[in-house]
PDB file of C-alpha atoms in Angstrom:
ATOM      1  CA  MET Q   1     -64.173 -91.170-106.037  1.00 62.00           C
ATOM      2  CA  ALA Q   2     -66.986 -90.634-108.552  1.00 66.00           C
ATOM      3  CA  LEU Q   3     -65.957 -87.004-108.969  1.00 71.00           C
ATOM      4  CA  VAL Q   4     -62.255 -87.832-109.258  1.00 74.00           C
ATOM      5  CA  ARG Q   5     -62.949 -90.123-112.188  1.00 76.00           C
ATOM      6  CA  CYS Q   6     -64.963 -87.362-113.872  1.00 82.00           C
ATOM      7  CA  VAL Q   7     -62.236 -84.738-113.527  1.00 81.00           C
ATOM      8  CA  ARG Q   8     -62.089 -84.164-117.301  1.00 83.00           C
ATOM      9  CA  LEU Q   9     -65.645 -82.857-117.113  1.00 88.00           C
ATOM     10  CA  ALA Q  10     -64.426 -80.186-114.681  1.00 87.00           C
ATOM     11  CA  ALA Q  11     -62.224 -78.472-117.276  1.00 87.00           C
ATOM     12  CA  GLY Q  12     -65.173 -76.371-118.370  1.00 88.00           C
ATOM     13  CA  LEU Q  13     -66.101 -75.079-114.912  1.00 89.00           C
ATOM     14  CA  PRO Q  14     -64.691 -71.541-115.355  1.00 91.00           C
ATOM     15  CA  ALA Q  15     -66.551 -71.019-118.643  1.00 90.00           C
ATOM     16  CA  THR Q  16     -69.655 -72.575-117.106  1.00 91.00           C
ATOM     17  CA  ALA Q  17     -69.561 -70.138-114.189  1.00 89.00           C
ATOM     18  CA  VAL Q  18     -69.282 -67.114-116.497  1.00 91.00           C
ATOM     19  CA  PHE Q  19     -72.109 -68.377-118.694  1.00 93.00           C
ATOM     20  CA  ALA Q  20     -74.327 -69.223-115.713  1.00 91.00           C
ATOM     21  CA  ARG Q  21     -74.011 -65.778-114.184  1.00 90.00           C
ATOM     22  CA  ARG Q  22     -75.156 -64.068-117.366  1.00 93.00           C
ATOM     23  CA  ALA Q  23     -77.829 -66.625-118.288  1.00 94.00           C
ATOM     24  CA  LEU Q  24     -79.440 -66.653-114.847  1.00 93.00           C
ATOM     25  CA  ALA Q  25     -79.654 -62.877-114.730  1.00 93.00           C
ATOM     26  CA  GLU Q  26     -81.420 -62.936-118.093  1.00 96.00           C
ATOM     27  CA  LEU Q  27     -83.755 -65.722-116.983  1.00 96.00           C
ATOM     28  CA  ALA Q  28     -84.669 -63.878-113.794  1.00 95.00           C
ATOM     29  CA  GLY Q  29     -85.563 -60.821-115.843  1.00 96.00           C
ATOM     30  CA  ALA Q  30     -87.599 -62.859-118.314  1.00 97.00           C
ATOM     31  CA  PHE Q  31     -89.505 -64.543-115.489  1.00 97.00           C
ATOM     32  CA  GLU Q  32     -90.524 -61.180-114.043  1.00 97.00           C
ATOM     33  CA  ASP Q  33     -91.458 -59.817-117.469  1.00 97.00           C
ATOM     34  CA  VAL Q  34     -93.323 -62.830-118.854  1.00 97.00           C
ATOM     35  CA  VAL Q  35     -94.307 -65.358-116.160  1.00 97.00           C
ATOM     36  CA  THR Q  36     -95.049 -63.158-113.153  1.00 97.00           C
ATOM     37  CA  PRO Q  37     -97.799 -61.131-114.888  1.00 97.00           C
ATOM     38  CA  MET Q  38     -99.552 -64.364-115.941  1.00 96.00           C
ATOM     39  CA  VAL Q  39     -99.383 -65.758-112.409  1.00 96.00           C
ATOM     40  CA  ARG Q  40    -100.763 -62.548-110.919  1.00 95.00           C
ATOM     41  CA  ARG Q  41    -103.521 -62.405-113.514  1.00 94.00           C
ATOM     42  CA  THR Q  42    -104.558 -66.072-113.230  1.00 94.00           C
ATOM     43  CA  LEU Q  43    -104.233 -67.007-109.547  1.00 92.00           C
ATOM     44  CA  ARG Q  44    -106.753 -65.050-107.540  1.00 88.00           C
ATOM     45  CA  ASP Q  45    -105.867 -66.226-104.037  1.00 89.00           C
ATOM     46  CA  PRO Q  46    -102.970 -64.049-102.687  1.00 91.00           C
ATOM     47  CA  ALA Q  47    -101.376 -66.821-100.613  1.00 90.00           C
ATOM     48  CA  GLU Q  48    -101.541 -69.319-103.471  1.00 89.00           C
ATOM     49  CA  ARG Q  49    -100.138 -66.686-105.821  1.00 91.00           C
ATOM     50  CA  ALA Q  50     -97.171 -65.981-103.529  1.00 92.00           C
ATOM     51  CA  ARG Q  51     -96.345 -69.690-103.123  1.00 90.00           C
ATOM     52  CA  ALA Q  52     -96.652 -70.241-106.850  1.00 91.00           C
ATOM     53  CA  LEU Q  53     -94.322 -67.382-107.708  1.00 93.00           C
ATOM     54  CA  ASP Q  54     -91.622 -68.672-105.348  1.00 90.00           C
ATOM     55  CA  ALA Q  55     -91.835 -72.253-106.588  1.00 90.00           C
ATOM     56  CA  LEU Q  56     -92.147 -71.432-110.284  1.00 94.00           C
ATOM     57  CA  ARG Q  57     -89.313 -68.886-110.168  1.00 93.00           C
ATOM     58  CA  ALA Q  58     -86.855 -71.425-108.726  1.00 90.00           C
ATOM     59  CA  MET Q  59     -87.681 -74.066-111.333  1.00 92.00           C
ATOM     60  CA  SER Q  60     -87.796 -71.489-114.131  1.00 95.00           C
ATOM     61  CA  LEU Q  61     -84.179 -70.637-113.380  1.00 93.00           C
ATOM     62  CA  LYS Q  62     -83.062 -74.261-113.097  1.00 92.00           C
ATOM     63  CA  ILE Q  63     -84.757 -75.635-116.181  1.00 94.00           C
ATOM     64  CA  GLY Q  64     -84.227 -72.413-118.101  1.00 95.00           C
ATOM     65  CA  TYR Q  65     -80.503 -72.631-117.425  1.00 95.00           C
ATOM     66  CA  ALA Q  66     -80.459 -76.181-118.818  1.00 94.00           C
ATOM     67  CA  VAL Q  67     -82.307 -75.040-121.957  1.00 96.00           C
ATOM     68  CA  LEU Q  68     -79.922 -72.126-122.521  1.00 96.00           C
ATOM     69  CA  SER Q  69     -76.939 -74.412-121.932  1.00 96.00           C
ATOM     70  CA  TYR Q  70     -78.155 -76.668-124.715  1.00 97.00           C
ATOM     71  CA  ALA Q  71     -78.796 -73.653-126.957  1.00 96.00           C
ATOM     72  CA  HIS Q  72     -75.213 -72.504-126.358  1.00 96.00           C
ATOM     73  CA  LEU Q  73     -73.907 -76.033-126.951  1.00 96.00           C
ATOM     74  CA  THR Q  74     -75.644 -76.173-130.335  1.00 95.00           C
ATOM     75  CA  ARG Q  75     -74.989 -72.488-131.202  1.00 94.00           C
ATOM     76  CA  ARG Q  76     -78.699 -71.791-131.626  1.00 92.00           C
ATOM     77  CA  GLY Q  77     -79.097 -68.410-129.988  1.00 90.00           C
ATOM     78  CA  ARG Q  78     -80.509 -67.507-126.585  1.00 91.00           C
ATOM     79  CA  PRO Q  79     -84.265 -68.228-126.369  1.00 94.00           C
ATOM     80  CA  VAL Q  80     -84.459 -66.694-122.890  1.00 97.00           C
ATOM     81  CA  GLU Q  81     -88.214 -66.161-122.683  1.00 97.00           C
ATOM     82  CA  VAL Q  82     -89.006 -69.657-123.965  1.00 96.00           C
ATOM     83  CA  ALA Q  83     -86.505 -71.118-121.483  1.00 97.00           C
ATOM     84  CA  ALA Q  84     -88.053 -69.232-118.557  1.00 97.00           C
ATOM     85  CA  LEU Q  85     -91.540 -70.333-119.582  1.00 97.00           C
ATOM     86  CA  ALA Q  86     -90.401 -73.955-119.971  1.00 96.00           C
ATOM     87  CA  GLY Q  87     -89.125 -74.040-116.403  1.00 95.00           C
ATOM     88  CA  ALA Q  88     -92.406 -72.711-115.053  1.00 95.00           C
ATOM     89  CA  VAL Q  89     -94.374 -75.258-117.100  1.00 95.00           C
ATOM     90  CA  THR Q  90     -92.169 -78.083-115.808  1.00 93.00           C
ATOM     91  CA  ARG Q  91     -92.790 -77.224-112.171  1.00 93.00           C
ATOM     92  CA  LEU Q  92     -96.505 -76.574-112.505  1.00 93.00           C
ATOM     93  CA  TYR Q  93     -97.069 -79.722-114.558  1.00 92.00           C
ATOM     94  CA  ASP Q  94     -95.135 -81.936-112.127  1.00 89.00           C
ATOM     95  CA  ASP Q  95     -97.087 -80.591-109.183  1.00 88.00           C
ATOM     96  CA  LEU Q  96    -100.433 -81.054-110.895  1.00 89.00           C
ATOM     97  CA  ILE Q  97     -99.527 -84.662-111.749  1.00 85.00           C
ATOM     98  CA  ASP Q  98     -98.299 -85.385-108.205  1.00 80.00           C
ATOM     99  CA  GLY Q  99    -100.885 -83.451-106.226  1.00 73.00           C
ATOM    100  CA  ASP Q 100    -104.237 -83.573-108.006  1.00 62.00           C
ATOM    101  CA  ALA Q 101    -106.478 -86.575-107.307  1.00 67.00           C
ATOM    102  CA  ASP Q 102    -108.917 -85.765-110.119  1.00 76.00           C
ATOM    103  CA  PRO Q 103    -109.202 -88.982-112.200  1.00 80.00           C
ATOM    104  CA  LEU Q 104    -109.888 -86.938-115.346  1.00 87.00           C
ATOM    105  CA  LEU Q 105    -106.765 -84.777-115.024  1.00 89.00           C
ATOM    106  CA  ASP Q 106    -104.608 -87.050-117.180  1.00 88.00           C
ATOM    107  CA  ASP Q 107    -107.089 -86.945-120.042  1.00 90.00           C
ATOM    108  CA  ARG Q 108    -107.447 -83.165-119.836  1.00 91.00           C
ATOM    109  CA  LEU Q 109    -103.693 -82.598-119.917  1.00 91.00           C
ATOM    110  CA  GLY Q 110    -103.394 -85.082-122.768  1.00 88.00           C
ATOM    111  CA  GLU Q 111    -105.784 -82.859-124.719  1.00 88.00           C
ATOM    112  CA  LEU Q 112    -103.705 -79.783-123.906  1.00 88.00           C
ATOM    113  CA  PHE Q 113    -100.418 -81.376-124.995  1.00 86.00           C
ATOM    114  CA  GLY Q 114    -102.059 -82.978-128.016  1.00 80.00           C
ATOM    115  CA  LEU Q 115    -103.035 -79.484-129.181  1.00 77.00           C
ATOM    116  CA  ARG Q 116    -106.731 -80.366-128.919  1.00 82.00           C
ATOM    117  CA  PRO Q 117    -109.466 -78.226-127.300  1.00 85.00           C
ATOM    118  CA  PHE Q 118    -108.692 -77.947-123.590  1.00 88.00           C
ATOM    119  CA  VAL Q 119    -111.119 -76.935-120.836  1.00 89.00           C
ATOM    120  CA  PRO Q 120    -109.143 -76.173-117.639  1.00 90.00           C
ATOM    121  CA  ARG Q 121    -110.471 -77.102-114.236  1.00 89.00           C
ATOM    122  CA  GLY Q 122    -109.299 -74.463-111.787  1.00 88.00           C
ATOM    123  CA  ASP Q 123    -106.774 -71.654-111.821  1.00 92.00           C
ATOM    124  CA  LEU Q 124    -103.628 -73.807-111.873  1.00 92.00           C
ATOM    125  CA  GLU Q 125    -104.699 -75.667-114.997  1.00 92.00           C
ATOM    126  CA  ARG Q 126    -105.684 -72.357-116.565  1.00 94.00           C
ATOM    127  CA  LEU Q 127    -102.207 -71.023-115.782  1.00 95.00           C
ATOM    128  CA  LEU Q 128    -100.550 -74.122-117.275  1.00 94.00           C
ATOM    129  CA  ALA Q 129    -102.508 -73.687-120.493  1.00 93.00           C
ATOM    130  CA  GLU Q 130    -101.528 -70.029-120.704  1.00 94.00           C
ATOM    131  CA  LEU Q 131     -97.845 -70.813-120.156  1.00 94.00           C
ATOM    132  CA  CYS Q 132     -97.940 -73.485-122.889  1.00 91.00           C
ATOM    133  CA  HIS Q 133     -99.720 -71.092-125.236  1.00 90.00           C
ATOM    134  CA  GLN Q 134     -97.020 -68.480-124.677  1.00 92.00           C
ATOM    135  CA  ILE Q 135     -94.300 -71.014-125.551  1.00 91.00           C
ATOM    136  CA  ALA Q 136     -96.068 -72.035-128.756  1.00 86.00           C
ATOM    137  CA  HIS Q 137     -96.564 -68.364-129.642  1.00 86.00           C
ATOM    138  CA  ARG Q 138     -92.796 -67.814-129.509  1.00 87.00           C
ATOM    139  CA  LEU Q 139     -91.908 -70.804-131.710  1.00 82.00           C
ATOM    140  CA  HIS Q 140     -91.949 -70.869-135.483  1.00 64.00           C
ATOM    141  CA  PRO Q 141     -95.326 -72.215-136.631  1.00 64.00           C
ATOM    142  CA  LEU Q 142     -93.954 -75.185-138.592  1.00 55.00           C
ATOM    143  CA  PRO Q 143     -91.880 -76.918-135.913  1.00 58.00           C
ATOM    144  CA  ALA Q 144     -93.920 -75.594-132.987  1.00 57.00           C
ATOM    145  CA  ALA Q 145     -95.741 -78.902-132.652  1.00 62.00           C
ATOM    146  CA  THR Q 146     -92.496 -80.893-132.290  1.00 71.00           C
ATOM    147  CA  PRO Q 147     -91.907 -80.101-128.597  1.00 77.00           C
ATOM    148  CA  PHE Q 148     -95.572 -80.760-127.897  1.00 78.00           C
ATOM    149  CA  THR Q 149     -95.348 -84.135-129.621  1.00 82.00           C
ATOM    150  CA  ALA Q 150     -92.522 -85.096-127.259  1.00 84.00           C
ATOM    151  CA  LEU Q 151     -94.438 -83.579-124.331  1.00 86.00           C
ATOM    152  CA  HIS Q 152     -97.535 -85.607-125.189  1.00 83.00           C
ATOM    153  CA  GLU Q 153     -95.441 -88.793-125.182  1.00 87.00           C
ATOM    154  CA  LEU Q 154     -93.746 -87.735-121.949  1.00 90.00           C
ATOM    155  CA  HIS Q 155     -97.170 -87.234-120.377  1.00 88.00           C
ATOM    156  CA  GLY Q 156     -97.864 -90.954-120.710  1.00 87.00           C
ATOM    157  CA  HIS Q 157     -94.692 -91.818-118.802  1.00 85.00           C
ATOM    158  CA  GLN Q 158     -95.413 -89.189-116.155  1.00 87.00           C
ATOM    159  CA  CYS Q 159     -98.833 -90.702-115.564  1.00 86.00           C
ATOM    160  CA  GLN Q 160     -97.174 -94.091-115.180  1.00 85.00           C
ATOM    161  CA  SER Q 161     -94.724 -92.584-112.675  1.00 86.00           C
ATOM    162  CA  ARG Q 162     -97.505 -92.458-110.058  1.00 84.00           C
ATOM    163  CA  ARG Q 163     -96.938 -96.194-109.759  1.00 86.00           C
ATOM    164  CA  GLN Q 164     -93.623 -95.399-108.075  1.00 89.00           C
ATOM    165  CA  ARG Q 165     -95.671 -95.000-104.881  1.00 87.00           C
ATOM    166  CA  GLU Q 166     -96.974 -98.557-105.165  1.00 87.00           C
ATOM    167  CA  PRO Q 167     -95.289-101.261-103.065  1.00 85.00           C
ATOM    168  CA  GLY Q 168     -93.607-104.092-104.897  1.00 83.00           C
ATOM    169  CA  LEU Q 169     -92.925-102.277-108.160  1.00 86.00           C
ATOM    170  CA  THR Q 170     -90.578-104.453-110.226  1.00 89.00           C
ATOM    171  CA  PRO Q 171     -87.132-103.049-111.080  1.00 90.00           C
ATOM    172  CA  ASP Q 172     -87.770-103.601-114.807  1.00 92.00           C
ATOM    173  CA  LEU Q 173     -90.919-101.468-114.777  1.00 91.00           C
ATOM    174  CA  LEU Q 174     -89.257 -98.871-112.575  1.00 91.00           C
ATOM    175  CA  GLU Q 175     -86.342 -98.646-115.009  1.00 92.00           C
ATOM    176  CA  LYS Q 176     -88.741 -98.264-117.946  1.00 92.00           C
ATOM    177  CA  ILE Q 177     -90.602 -95.423-116.223  1.00 91.00           C
ATOM    178  CA  THR Q 178     -87.386 -93.681-115.190  1.00 91.00           C
ATOM    179  CA  ARG Q 179     -85.762 -93.935-118.610  1.00 91.00           C
ATOM    180  CA  GLY Q 180     -88.898 -92.762-120.375  1.00 92.00           C
ATOM    181  CA  LYS Q 181     -89.361 -89.752-118.108  1.00 93.00           C
ATOM    182  CA  GLY Q 182     -85.763 -88.616-118.302  1.00 94.00           C
ATOM    183  CA  ALA Q 183     -85.241 -89.192-122.019  1.00 94.00           C
ATOM    184  CA  LEU Q 184     -88.476 -87.538-123.117  1.00 93.00           C
ATOM    185  CA  ALA Q 185     -88.205 -84.659-120.654  1.00 94.00           C
ATOM    186  CA  ASN Q 186     -84.820 -83.675-122.070  1.00 95.00           C
ATOM    187  CA  LEU Q 187     -86.020 -84.228-125.631  1.00 94.00           C
ATOM    188  CA  THR Q 188     -88.997 -81.931-124.995  1.00 93.00           C
ATOM    189  CA  LEU Q 189     -86.801 -79.150-123.589  1.00 95.00           C
ATOM    190  CA  CYS Q 190     -84.139 -79.446-126.283  1.00 95.00           C
ATOM    191  CA  SER Q 191     -86.817 -79.469-128.990  1.00 92.00           C
ATOM    192  CA  LEU Q 192     -87.702 -75.942-127.923  1.00 93.00           C
ATOM    193  CA  VAL Q 193     -84.248 -74.959-129.159  1.00 93.00           C
ATOM    194  CA  HIS Q 194     -83.848 -77.395-132.064  1.00 91.00           C
ATOM    195  CA  PRO Q 195     -87.195 -78.880-133.127  1.00 88.00           C
ATOM    196  CA  LEU Q 196     -85.891 -80.736-136.183  1.00 86.00           C
ATOM    197  CA  MET Q 197     -82.860 -82.592-134.799  1.00 90.00           C
ATOM    198  CA  ASP Q 198     -81.642 -85.638-136.703  1.00 93.00           C
ATOM    199  CA  PRO Q 199     -81.945 -89.172-135.255  1.00 94.00           C
ATOM    200  CA  ARG Q 200     -78.381 -89.291-133.911  1.00 95.00           C
ATOM    201  CA  GLU Q 201     -78.717 -86.039-132.015  1.00 96.00           C
ATOM    202  CA  ARG Q 202     -82.124 -87.125-130.769  1.00 95.00           C
ATOM    203  CA  GLU Q 203     -80.549 -90.306-129.413  1.00 96.00           C
ATOM    204  CA  LEU Q 204     -77.782 -88.336-127.674  1.00 97.00           C
ATOM    205  CA  VAL Q 205     -80.256 -85.873-126.160  1.00 97.00           C
ATOM    206  CA  MET Q 206     -82.375 -88.723-124.815  1.00 96.00           C
ATOM    207  CA  ALA Q 207     -79.333 -90.510-123.371  1.00 97.00           C
ATOM    208  CA  LEU Q 208     -78.396 -87.295-121.568  1.00 97.00           C
ATOM    209  CA  GLY Q 209     -81.955 -87.049-120.284  1.00 96.00           C
ATOM    210  CA  GLU Q 210     -81.802 -90.559-118.825  1.00 96.00           C
ATOM    211  CA  ALA Q 211     -78.565 -89.674-117.045  1.00 95.00           C
ATOM    212  CA  PHE Q 212     -79.980 -86.384-115.723  1.00 95.00           C
ATOM    213  CA  GLN Q 213     -83.052 -88.203-114.375  1.00 94.00           C
ATOM    214  CA  SER Q 214     -80.872 -90.745-112.587  1.00 94.00           C
ATOM    215  CA  LEU Q 215     -78.757 -87.937-111.147  1.00 93.00           C
ATOM    216  CA  ASP Q 216     -81.886 -86.155-109.940  1.00 92.00           C
ATOM    217  CA  ASP Q 217     -83.089 -89.380-108.315  1.00 93.00           C
ATOM    218  CA  CYS Q 218     -79.706 -89.777-106.585  1.00 92.00           C
ATOM    219  CA  MET Q 219     -80.031 -86.237-105.273  1.00 88.00           C
ATOM    220  CA  ASP Q 220     -83.510 -86.944-103.871  1.00 88.00           C
ATOM    221  CA  VAL Q 221     -82.896 -90.383-102.353  1.00 90.00           C
ATOM    222  CA  GLU Q 222     -83.716 -89.448 -98.751  1.00 87.00           C
ATOM    223  CA  HIS Q 223     -86.662 -87.264 -99.737  1.00 86.00           C
ATOM    224  CA  ASP Q 224     -88.108 -90.063-101.909  1.00 89.00           C
ATOM    225  CA  ARG Q 225     -87.695 -92.661 -99.175  1.00 89.00           C
ATOM    226  CA  ARG Q 226     -89.568 -90.470 -96.695  1.00 88.00           C
ATOM    227  CA  ALA Q 227     -92.321 -89.891 -99.246  1.00 86.00           C
ATOM    228  CA  GLY Q 228     -92.625 -93.582-100.086  1.00 89.00           C
ATOM    229  CA  VAL Q 229     -91.496 -93.099-103.699  1.00 90.00           C
ATOM    230  CA  SER Q 230     -89.471 -95.908-105.265  1.00 92.00           C
ATOM    231  CA  THR Q 231     -86.587 -94.963-107.545  1.00 93.00           C
ATOM    232  CA  LEU Q 232     -83.655 -97.003-108.755  1.00 93.00           C
ATOM    233  CA  PRO Q 233     -81.255 -95.103-106.433  1.00 93.00           C
ATOM    234  CA  SER Q 234     -83.607 -95.316-103.421  1.00 92.00           C
ATOM    235  CA  LEU Q 235     -83.661 -99.109-103.870  1.00 92.00           C
ATOM    236  CA  GLY Q 236     -79.876 -99.238-104.251  1.00 92.00           C
ATOM    237  CA  ILE Q 237     -80.084-100.521-107.842  1.00 93.00           C
ATOM    238  CA  VAL Q 238     -78.366 -97.424-109.284  1.00 93.00           C
ATOM    239  CA  THR Q 239     -75.642 -95.547-107.404  1.00 92.00           C
ATOM    240  CA  LEU Q 240     -74.042 -92.144-107.845  1.00 91.00           C
ATOM    241  CA  PRO Q 241     -70.818 -93.732-109.221  1.00 92.00           C
ATOM    242  CA  ASP Q 242     -72.994 -95.510-111.811  1.00 94.00           C
ATOM    243  CA  VAL Q 243     -74.445 -92.177-112.937  1.00 93.00           C
ATOM    244  CA  ALA Q 244     -71.003 -90.548-112.960  1.00 93.00           C
ATOM    245  CA  ARG Q 245     -69.688 -93.303-115.235  1.00 93.00           C
ATOM    246  CA  ARG Q 246     -72.630 -92.750-117.576  1.00 94.00           C
ATOM    247  CA  MET Q 247     -71.980 -89.005-117.686  1.00 94.00           C
ATOM    248  CA  ARG Q 248     -68.287 -89.569-118.342  1.00 93.00           C
ATOM    249  CA  ALA Q 249     -69.064 -91.979-121.167  1.00 94.00           C
ATOM    250  CA  LEU Q 250     -71.249 -89.382-122.898  1.00 95.00           C
ATOM    251  CA  ARG Q 251     -68.491 -86.751-123.095  1.00 94.00           C
ATOM    252  CA  PRO Q 252     -66.821 -88.113-126.283  1.00 95.00           C
ATOM    253  CA  ALA Q 253     -70.204 -88.084-128.040  1.00 96.00           C
ATOM    254  CA  LEU Q 254     -70.714 -84.435-127.026  1.00 97.00           C
ATOM    255  CA  VAL Q 255     -67.273 -83.513-128.382  1.00 96.00           C
ATOM    256  CA  ALA Q 256     -67.839 -85.403-131.626  1.00 96.00           C
ATOM    257  CA  ARG Q 257     -71.232 -83.814-132.185  1.00 96.00           C
ATOM    258  CA  TYR Q 258     -70.728 -80.204-131.077  1.00 96.00           C
ATOM    259  CA  GLY Q 259     -66.994 -79.579-130.962  1.00 95.00           C
ATOM    260  CA  ARG Q 260     -64.469 -79.505-128.140  1.00 94.00           C
ATOM    261  CA  ALA Q 261     -65.038 -75.967-126.812  1.00 93.00           C
ATOM    262  CA  PRO Q 262     -68.868 -76.053-126.588  1.00 94.00           C
ATOM    263  CA  ALA Q 263     -68.749 -79.579-125.150  1.00 95.00           C
ATOM    264  CA  ARG Q 264     -66.218 -78.461-122.539  1.00 94.00           C
ATOM    265  CA  GLN Q 265     -68.578 -75.826-121.149  1.00 93.00           C
ATOM    266  CA  TYR Q 266     -71.569 -78.168-121.204  1.00 95.00           C
ATOM    267  CA  SER Q 267     -69.485 -80.829-119.473  1.00 94.00           C
ATOM    268  CA  GLY Q 268     -68.625 -78.249-116.831  1.00 92.00           C
ATOM    269  CA  MET Q 269     -72.331 -77.913-116.090  1.00 92.00           C
ATOM    270  CA  ILE Q 270     -72.620 -81.690-115.779  1.00 93.00           C
ATOM    271  CA  PHE Q 271     -69.681 -81.787-113.377  1.00 91.00           C
ATOM    272  CA  PHE Q 272     -71.237 -79.067-111.217  1.00 88.00           C
ATOM    273  CA  LEU Q 273     -74.484 -81.040-111.022  1.00 88.00           C
ATOM    274  CA  LEU Q 274     -72.482 -84.100-109.944  1.00 89.00           C
ATOM    275  CA  LEU Q 275     -70.684 -81.993-107.352  1.00 86.00           C
ATOM    276  CA  LYS Q 276     -73.984 -80.619-106.090  1.00 83.00           C
ATOM    277  CA  THR Q 277     -75.330 -84.153-105.664  1.00 84.00           C
ATOM    278  CA  VAL Q 278     -72.250 -85.408-103.830  1.00 82.00           C
ATOM    279  CA  VAL Q 279     -72.291 -82.429-101.457  1.00 78.00           C
ATOM    280  CA  GLY Q 280     -76.031 -82.777-100.870  1.00 73.00           C
ATOM    281  CA  ARG Q 281     -75.706 -86.477-100.065  1.00 70.00           C
ATOM    282  CA  ARG Q 282     -72.548 -86.430 -97.974  1.00 67.00           C
ATOM    283  CA  LEU Q 283     -72.486 -82.919 -96.504  1.00 63.00           C
ATOM    284  CA  PRO Q 284     -76.156 -82.016 -96.002  1.00 58.00           C
ATOM    285  CA  ILE Q 285     -75.283 -79.128 -93.691  1.00 57.00           C
ATOM    286  CA  LEU Q 286     -73.687 -77.344 -96.667  1.00 52.00           C
ATOM    287  CA  GLY Q 287     -76.835 -77.950 -98.685  1.00 55.00           C
ATOM    288  CA  ARG Q 288     -78.964 -76.323 -95.971  1.00 56.00           C
ATOM    289  CA  LEU Q 289     -76.598 -73.355 -95.854  1.00 54.00           C
ATOM    290  CA  ALA Q 290     -76.753 -72.983 -99.640  1.00 52.00           C
ATOM    291  CA  ARG Q 291     -80.564 -72.995 -99.524  1.00 54.00           C
ATOM    292  CA  ARG Q 292     -80.544 -70.113 -97.046  1.00 57.00           C
ATOM    293  CA  LEU Q 293     -78.070 -68.170 -99.185  1.00 49.00           C
ATOM    294  CA  ALA Q 294     -80.113 -68.922-102.312  1.00 48.00           C
ATOM    295  CA  ALA Q 295     -82.770 -66.498-101.101  1.00 51.00           C
ATOM    296  CA  ARG Q 296     -80.253 -63.742-101.875  1.00 54.00           C
ATOM    297  CA  SER Q 297     -78.408 -65.313-104.799  1.00 54.00           C
ATOM    298  CA  THR Q 298     -79.862 -66.114-108.213  1.00 54.00           C
ATOM    299  CA  VAL Q 299     -76.904 -68.352-109.037  1.00 53.00           C
ATOM    300  CA  LEU Q 300     -77.281 -70.485-105.910  1.00 53.00           C
ATOM    301  CA  THR Q 301     -80.968 -70.988-106.639  1.00 54.00           C
ATOM    302  CA  VAL Q 302     -80.004 -73.266-109.519  1.00 55.00           C
ATOM    303  CA  PHE Q 303     -77.811 -75.471-107.379  1.00 51.00           C
ATOM    304  CA  THR Q 304     -80.118 -75.973-104.383  1.00 53.00           C
ATOM    305  CA  ARG Q 305     -83.316 -77.896-103.827  1.00 51.00           C
ATOM    306  CA  GLY Q 306     -86.300 -75.650-104.489  1.00 50.00           C
ATOM    307  CA  ASP Q 307     -89.402 -74.962-102.464  1.00 50.00           C
ATOM    308  CA  GLU Q 308     -91.829 -77.741-101.737  1.00 45.00           C
ATOM    309  CA  ALA Q 309     -94.479 -78.552-104.294  1.00 42.00           C
ATOM    310  CA  LEU Q 310     -97.397 -76.304-104.971  1.00 48.00           C
ATOM    311  CA  PRO Q 311    -100.642 -77.225-103.193  1.00 44.00           C
ATOM    312  CA  PRO Q 312    -103.010 -79.521-105.070  1.00 44.00           C
ATOM    313  CA  ALA Q 313    -105.217 -77.760-107.578  1.00 41.00           C
ATOM    314  CA  VAL Q 314    -108.540 -76.752-106.090  1.00 41.00           C
ATOM    315  CA  PRO Q 315    -111.223 -75.819-108.589  1.00 39.00           C
ATOM    316  CA  THR Q 316    -112.834 -72.429-108.247  1.00 38.00           C
ATOM    317  CA  MET Q 317    -116.556 -72.108-107.719  1.00 35.00           C
ATOM    318  CA  SER Q 318    -117.013 -71.152-111.349  1.00 37.00           C
ATOM    319  CA  ALA Q 319    -115.075 -74.214-112.478  1.00 39.00           C
ATOM    320  CA  GLN Q 320    -117.173 -76.459-110.231  1.00 40.00           C
ATOM    321  CA  THR Q 321    -120.357 -74.967-111.651  1.00 38.00           C
ATOM    322  CA  GLU Q 322    -119.124 -75.496-115.202  1.00 39.00           C
ATOM    323  CA  GLY Q 323    -118.367 -79.128-114.374  1.00 41.00           C
ATOM    324  CA  GLU Q 324    -121.816 -79.664-112.897  1.00 39.00           C
ATOM    325  CA  ARG Q 325    -123.452 -78.153-115.974  1.00 38.00           C
ATOM    326  CA  SER Q 326    -121.489 -80.358-118.333  1.00 37.00           C
TER     327      SER Q 326
END
């Protein structure tokens, strides 16, 4: 029923499919040209390097596709390399936040995103810094700090998101964390394309980010429950029809801001993400089949759940020695 009520979003599906095929091929090429050499150069353990490449590639395509979709929506070119790098940063950052027990990690990453001197602890942090540096290198010097300003603010919400593993988290605090993460994550990514957006567009981008975060949480309900992570959907406070209504309500604002044709294609992407979530929740066997096929299909990689998280960062011997000396 949620999809039926969002049928107007589906009008852009054909254009979305054509765009996705081209964009994902470009992103895959950019990943191999830009990200893969950095991973091979930075991660010295062969097994860790292989796992990282698989995980980062999948997220590079997914997030990169979202970035290029926004660039197309706003008619601001095709920043393919930046988009591919942004996806890799997203995955590596999330896994460091979720998997590293180092109490000083948050402060170190705050220094990195605040464009202050950063001393990495281990190969994964070194890789994250290199990926961020490559993004900044490809942005115009004046607005280059804008995405990092949003990222620095997002970092605070991501640190707070660890509390989602605590029992008894109040719905109000959970909603605040969820809204902050989603809104600022989308603002950070869109700022890579349009660093100097006006307040109204900023508000629209953040509203889309909140909706995307809720959709992602709906997609991961069973996974989050098994992992002991509280989200609004896992607690039954927000449902998939709720998210669909929010997406549908944003369509007129997209049309008013960007025009009917660009908004139609972007809405087609939104509808496909809704479809993916409904299928994953109600027909999990199709989701498992799609994951197997995704190993041979770049397009399907975007619409399936990726590999499990990277292993927690383990400092190298040299990093440990540096820490002891300091």
